[in-house]
XYZ file of C-alpha atoms in Angstrom:
352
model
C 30.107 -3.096 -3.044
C 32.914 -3.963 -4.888
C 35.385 -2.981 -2.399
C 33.725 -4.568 0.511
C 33.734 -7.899 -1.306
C 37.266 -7.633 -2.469
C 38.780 -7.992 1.138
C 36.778 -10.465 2.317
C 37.504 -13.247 -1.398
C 41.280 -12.507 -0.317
C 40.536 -12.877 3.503
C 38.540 -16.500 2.645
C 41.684 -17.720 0.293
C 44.137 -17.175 3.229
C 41.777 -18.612 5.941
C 41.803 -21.667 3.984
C 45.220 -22.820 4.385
C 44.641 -22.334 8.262
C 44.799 -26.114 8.790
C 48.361 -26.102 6.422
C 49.795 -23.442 9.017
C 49.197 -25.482 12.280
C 50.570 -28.400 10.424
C 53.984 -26.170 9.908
C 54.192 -24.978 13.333
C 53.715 -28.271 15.111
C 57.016 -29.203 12.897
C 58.689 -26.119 13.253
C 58.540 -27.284 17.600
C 55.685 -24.820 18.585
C 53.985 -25.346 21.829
C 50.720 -27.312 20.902
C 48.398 -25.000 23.477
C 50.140 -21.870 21.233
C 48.732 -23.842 18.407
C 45.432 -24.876 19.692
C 44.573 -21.415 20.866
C 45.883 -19.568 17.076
C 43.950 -22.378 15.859
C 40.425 -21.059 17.421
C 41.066 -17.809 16.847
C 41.508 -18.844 13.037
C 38.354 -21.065 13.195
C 36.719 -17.716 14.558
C 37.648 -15.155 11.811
C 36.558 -17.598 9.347
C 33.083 -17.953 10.746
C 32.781 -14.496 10.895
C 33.888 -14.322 7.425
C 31.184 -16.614 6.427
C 28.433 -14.417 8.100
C 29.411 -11.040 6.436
C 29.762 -13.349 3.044
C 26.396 -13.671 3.761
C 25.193 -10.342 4.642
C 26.981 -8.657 1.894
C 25.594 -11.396 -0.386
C 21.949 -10.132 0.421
C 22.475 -6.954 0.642
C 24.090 -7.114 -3.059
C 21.205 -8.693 -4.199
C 18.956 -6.331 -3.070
C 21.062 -3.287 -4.302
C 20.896 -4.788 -7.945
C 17.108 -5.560 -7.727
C 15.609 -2.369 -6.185
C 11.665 -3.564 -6.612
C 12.640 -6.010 -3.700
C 13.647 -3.435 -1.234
C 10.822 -1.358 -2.529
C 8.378 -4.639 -1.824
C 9.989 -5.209 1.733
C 8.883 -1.598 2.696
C 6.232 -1.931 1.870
C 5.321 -5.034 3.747
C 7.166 -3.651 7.144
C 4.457 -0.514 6.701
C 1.388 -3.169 5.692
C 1.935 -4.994 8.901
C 2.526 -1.600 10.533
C -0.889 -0.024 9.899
C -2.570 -3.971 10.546
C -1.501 -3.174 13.975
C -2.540 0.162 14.308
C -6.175 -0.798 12.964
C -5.647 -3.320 16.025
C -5.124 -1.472 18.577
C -7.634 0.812 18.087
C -10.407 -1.615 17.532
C -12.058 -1.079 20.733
C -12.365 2.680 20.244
C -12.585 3.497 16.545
C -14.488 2.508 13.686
C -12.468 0.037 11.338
C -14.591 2.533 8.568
C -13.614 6.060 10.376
C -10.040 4.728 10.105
C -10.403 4.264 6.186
C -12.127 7.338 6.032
C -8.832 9.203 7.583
C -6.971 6.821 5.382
C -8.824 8.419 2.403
C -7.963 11.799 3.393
C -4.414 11.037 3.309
C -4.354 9.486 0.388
C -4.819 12.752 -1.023
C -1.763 14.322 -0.437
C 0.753 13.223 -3.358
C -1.861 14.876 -5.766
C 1.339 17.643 -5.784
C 3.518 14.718 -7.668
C 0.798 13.363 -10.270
C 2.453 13.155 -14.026
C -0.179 15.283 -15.033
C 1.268 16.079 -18.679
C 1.782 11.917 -19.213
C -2.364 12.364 -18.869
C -2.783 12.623 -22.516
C -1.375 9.615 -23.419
C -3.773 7.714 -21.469
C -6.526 5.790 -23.109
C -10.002 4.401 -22.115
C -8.188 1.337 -20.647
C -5.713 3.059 -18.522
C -8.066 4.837 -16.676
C -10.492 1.356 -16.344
C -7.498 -0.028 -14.714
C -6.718 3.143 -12.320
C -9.719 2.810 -11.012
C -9.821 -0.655 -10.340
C -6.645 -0.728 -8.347
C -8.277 1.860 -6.277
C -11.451 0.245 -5.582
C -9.905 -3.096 -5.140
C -6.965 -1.492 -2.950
C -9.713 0.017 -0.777
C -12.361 -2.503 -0.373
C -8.996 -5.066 0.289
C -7.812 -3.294 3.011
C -11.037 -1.931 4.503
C -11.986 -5.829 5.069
C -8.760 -6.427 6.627
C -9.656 -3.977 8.992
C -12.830 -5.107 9.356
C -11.691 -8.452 9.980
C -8.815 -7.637 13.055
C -12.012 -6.324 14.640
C -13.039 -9.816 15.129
C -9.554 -11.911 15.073
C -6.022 -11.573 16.096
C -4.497 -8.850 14.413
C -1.507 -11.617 13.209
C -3.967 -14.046 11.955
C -5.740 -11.118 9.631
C -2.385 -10.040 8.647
C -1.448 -13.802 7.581
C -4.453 -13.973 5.507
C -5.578 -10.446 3.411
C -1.212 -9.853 2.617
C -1.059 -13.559 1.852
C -0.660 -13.315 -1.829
C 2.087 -14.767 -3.360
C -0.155 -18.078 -4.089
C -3.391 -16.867 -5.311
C -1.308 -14.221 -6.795
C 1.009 -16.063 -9.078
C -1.940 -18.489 -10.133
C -4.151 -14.855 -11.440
C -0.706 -14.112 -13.253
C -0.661 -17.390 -14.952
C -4.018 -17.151 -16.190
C -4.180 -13.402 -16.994
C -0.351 -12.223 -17.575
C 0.809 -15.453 -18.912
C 3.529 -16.014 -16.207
C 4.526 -19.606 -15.681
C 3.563 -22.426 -12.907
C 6.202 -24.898 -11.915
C 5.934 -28.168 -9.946
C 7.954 -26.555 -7.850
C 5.065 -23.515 -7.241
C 2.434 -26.137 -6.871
C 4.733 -27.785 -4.128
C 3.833 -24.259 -2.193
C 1.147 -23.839 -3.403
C -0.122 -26.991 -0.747
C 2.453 -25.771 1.987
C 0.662 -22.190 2.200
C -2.896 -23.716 1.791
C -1.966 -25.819 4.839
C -0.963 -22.694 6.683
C -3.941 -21.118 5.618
C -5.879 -23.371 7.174
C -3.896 -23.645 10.294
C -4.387 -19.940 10.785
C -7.792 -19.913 10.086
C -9.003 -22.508 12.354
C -12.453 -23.152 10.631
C -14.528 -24.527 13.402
C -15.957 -27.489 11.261
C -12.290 -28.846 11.717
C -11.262 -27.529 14.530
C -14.600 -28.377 17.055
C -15.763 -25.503 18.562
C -18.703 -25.058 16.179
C -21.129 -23.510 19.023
C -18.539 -20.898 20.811
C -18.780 -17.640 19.680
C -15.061 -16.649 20.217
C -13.965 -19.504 17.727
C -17.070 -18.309 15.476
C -15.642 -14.732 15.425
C -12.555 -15.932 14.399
C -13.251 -18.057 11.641
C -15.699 -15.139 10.380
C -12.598 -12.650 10.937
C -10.677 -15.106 8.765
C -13.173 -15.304 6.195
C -13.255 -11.951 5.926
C -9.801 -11.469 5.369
C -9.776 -14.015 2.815
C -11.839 -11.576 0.954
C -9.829 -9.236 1.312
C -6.993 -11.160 -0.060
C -9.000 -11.550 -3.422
C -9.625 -8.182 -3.843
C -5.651 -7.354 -3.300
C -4.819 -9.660 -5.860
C -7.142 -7.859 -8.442
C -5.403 -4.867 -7.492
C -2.078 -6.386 -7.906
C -3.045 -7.697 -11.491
C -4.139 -3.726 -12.316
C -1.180 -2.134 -11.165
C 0.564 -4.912 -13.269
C -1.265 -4.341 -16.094
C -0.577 -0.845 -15.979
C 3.053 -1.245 -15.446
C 3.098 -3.421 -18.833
C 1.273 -0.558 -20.623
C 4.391 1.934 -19.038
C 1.146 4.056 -17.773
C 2.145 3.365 -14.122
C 2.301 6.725 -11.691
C 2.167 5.733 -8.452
C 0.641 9.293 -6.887
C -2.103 9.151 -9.008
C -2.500 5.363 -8.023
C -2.664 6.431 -4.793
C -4.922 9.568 -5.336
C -7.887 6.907 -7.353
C -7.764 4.991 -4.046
C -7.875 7.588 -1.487
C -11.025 8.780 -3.315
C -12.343 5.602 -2.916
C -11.458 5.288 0.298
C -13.374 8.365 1.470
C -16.421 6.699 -0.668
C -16.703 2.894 0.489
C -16.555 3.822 4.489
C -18.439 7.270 4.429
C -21.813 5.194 2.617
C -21.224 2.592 5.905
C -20.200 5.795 7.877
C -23.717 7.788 7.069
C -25.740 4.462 7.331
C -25.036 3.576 10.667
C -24.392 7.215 11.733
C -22.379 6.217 13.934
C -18.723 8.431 14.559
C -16.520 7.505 17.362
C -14.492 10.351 19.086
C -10.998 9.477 19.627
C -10.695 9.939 23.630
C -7.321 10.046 24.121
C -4.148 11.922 22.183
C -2.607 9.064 21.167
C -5.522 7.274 19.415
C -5.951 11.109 17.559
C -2.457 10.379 16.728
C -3.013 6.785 15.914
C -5.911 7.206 13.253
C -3.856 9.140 10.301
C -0.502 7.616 11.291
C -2.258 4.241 9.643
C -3.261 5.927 6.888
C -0.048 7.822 6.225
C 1.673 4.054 6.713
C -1.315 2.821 4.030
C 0.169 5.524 1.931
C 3.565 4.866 1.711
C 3.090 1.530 1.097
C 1.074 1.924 -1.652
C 3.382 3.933 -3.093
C 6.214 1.291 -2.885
C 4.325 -1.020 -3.812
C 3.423 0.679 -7.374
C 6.901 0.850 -7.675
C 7.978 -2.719 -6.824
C 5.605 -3.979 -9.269
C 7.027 -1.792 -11.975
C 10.491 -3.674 -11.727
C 9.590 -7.149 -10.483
C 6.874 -9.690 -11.478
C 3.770 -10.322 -9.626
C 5.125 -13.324 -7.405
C 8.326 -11.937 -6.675
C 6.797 -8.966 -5.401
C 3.889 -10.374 -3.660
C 6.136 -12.506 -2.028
C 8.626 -10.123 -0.557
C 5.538 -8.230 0.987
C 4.276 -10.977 3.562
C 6.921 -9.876 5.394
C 4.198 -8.362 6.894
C 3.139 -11.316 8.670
C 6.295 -11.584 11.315
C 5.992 -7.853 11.506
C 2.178 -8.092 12.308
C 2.617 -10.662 15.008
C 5.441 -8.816 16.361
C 3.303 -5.667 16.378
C 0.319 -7.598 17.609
C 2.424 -8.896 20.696
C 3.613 -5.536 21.869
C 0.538 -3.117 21.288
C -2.308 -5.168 21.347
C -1.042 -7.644 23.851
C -2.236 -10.182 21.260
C -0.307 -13.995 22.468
C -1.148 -16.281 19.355
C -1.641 -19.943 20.121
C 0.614 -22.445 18.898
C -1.562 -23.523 15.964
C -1.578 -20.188 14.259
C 2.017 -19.321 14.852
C 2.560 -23.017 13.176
C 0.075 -21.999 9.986
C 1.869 -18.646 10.270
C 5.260 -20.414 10.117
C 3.567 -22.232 6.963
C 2.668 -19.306 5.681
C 5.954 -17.290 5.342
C 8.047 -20.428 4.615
C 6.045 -21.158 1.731
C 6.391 -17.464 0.767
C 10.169 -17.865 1.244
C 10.370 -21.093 -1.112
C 9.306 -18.482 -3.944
C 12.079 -16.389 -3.409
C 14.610 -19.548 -3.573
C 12.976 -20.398 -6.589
């Protein structure tokens, strides 16, 4: 990184006597239009300059502080499988998908720290097993609720968790509130709000659609909750240097096959994918559940609670991208505004 900075601090000390060379060559008789048109392509380099400043500058920052780029993946994959659980809404059972989601979940049981086992206590495995039940039942709702609203307005609410998030972490790991936090903390509730659309504010009280949505959004705020409990868990373990991410995964896979199958053999109800690419569809969600909840284990073992939670609502702009191209989902202005809230409030942590 070094040696791509290097260039560029020696390129930015010559651009700035620019303006002191046109001053010499107008004295030294140049042709002014000579002048002019050096002078532009001066002006140029140096705006360039000032973009890859700018690049390099994040990408050096990320370098240094891997549990960010671990927390970006996985909020690109979060908003990834959102989608997927949207599209196939109309087809598939928001439980069949979990209960494929389960079944992948299974698969790093190969990488499990199985010899670190006997150092675990009582507590470690009380906390194992709450990040998988809350990492289950959290996403199952979201699922549950892009049956009934957009699939960018779900997203927006159950990944939402740098607010509720950092106030849990206050209260239970002791990390600190700022003016500056509770500042956000009114920006994203506005947002939330925004994106909910709760008919009692809205109008719209007797129409089913706006009824479906505001139950869709309720859901997902449940969802949310349950995500942050999992958050705090994985946290806890990671202070307690009992954090292994397969078997993290493995406690909620089981889980997973558990919460949907008791819904699953209720109902009895089992949809048959009817097409190749929905067969295709169902475990690529789950193996995009996966490999976020991997990264996510290990974001949270190098970066606090609120850093990491909010790095991951990048899966909001990738959701409504997502949700624009395979679901054919066009938000209306007031959710991409509570959206907008949403992630800028998320960004004002990171600038923090």
């Amino acid at each position: 990184m070094d040696r791509l900075v290097r260039p560029c601090e020696e390129f930015s000390s010559k651009s700035r006597t620019g303006d002191e060379k046109v001053v010499r060559l107008l004295e030294q008789g140049e042709d002014s239009g000579d002048v002019l048109s050096k002078k532009r392509e001066l002006d140029g380099s140096t705006q360039k300059f000032h973009i890859s400043s700018a690049a390099f500058g994040l990408l050096s920052a990320i370098s240094r502080r891997r549990g960010i780029f671990y927390a970006i993946i996985t909020g690109v994959f979060n908003g990834l499988q959102m989608a997927i659980a949207g599209w196939l809404r109309s087809s598939i059972s928001p439980y069949q998908i979990m209960f494929w989601r389960g079944i992948i979940y299974l698969l790093p049981v190969a990488f499990v720290s199985w010899d670190a086992g006997v150092d675990y206590t009582v507590a470690d495995m009380i906390y194992y097993i709450g990040f998988g039940f809350f990492n289950a039942l959290g996403i199952l709702l979201g699922f549950v609720s892009a049956q009934l609203a957009h699939v960018g307005n779900t997203t927006a609410i159950t990944f939402n968790l740098p607010i509720p998030a950092t106030i849990v972490g206050f209260f239970v790991l002791g990390e600190t509130i700022t003016r500056y936090d509770i500042l956000l903390f009114a920006i994203n509730l506005i947002g939330l709000v925004l994106v909910s659309k709760p008919p009692f504010i809205f109008g719209g009280a007797g129409d089913s659609l706006h009824f479906d949505e505001f139950l869709g959004a309720l859901i997902a705020v449940a969802g949310l909750l349950c995500l942050v409990i999992m958050v705090i868990f994985s946290r806890k373990l990671a202070y307690r240097q009992h954090s292994d991410p397969a078997l993290s995964t493995i406690t909620s896979g089981m889980l997973s096959l558990i919460l949907p199958d008791m819904v699953l053999l209720y109902t009895q109800t089992w949809d048959r994918p009817s097409t190749l690419l929905e067969m295709l569809a169902i475990p690529s969600a789950g193996t995009c559940g996966m490999i976020a909840n991997v990264f996510l284990i290990r974001a949270l073992k190098l970066e606090t609670v609120s850093v990491v939670s909010v790095t991951v609502t990048i899966s909001i702009p990738v959701s409504f991208l997502l949700g624009l191209v395979m679901v054919q989902e066009i938000p209306d202005l007031v959710s991409v505004l509570g959206a907008i809230f949403v992630f800028a409030s998320t960004c004002g942590c990171l600038l923090k």
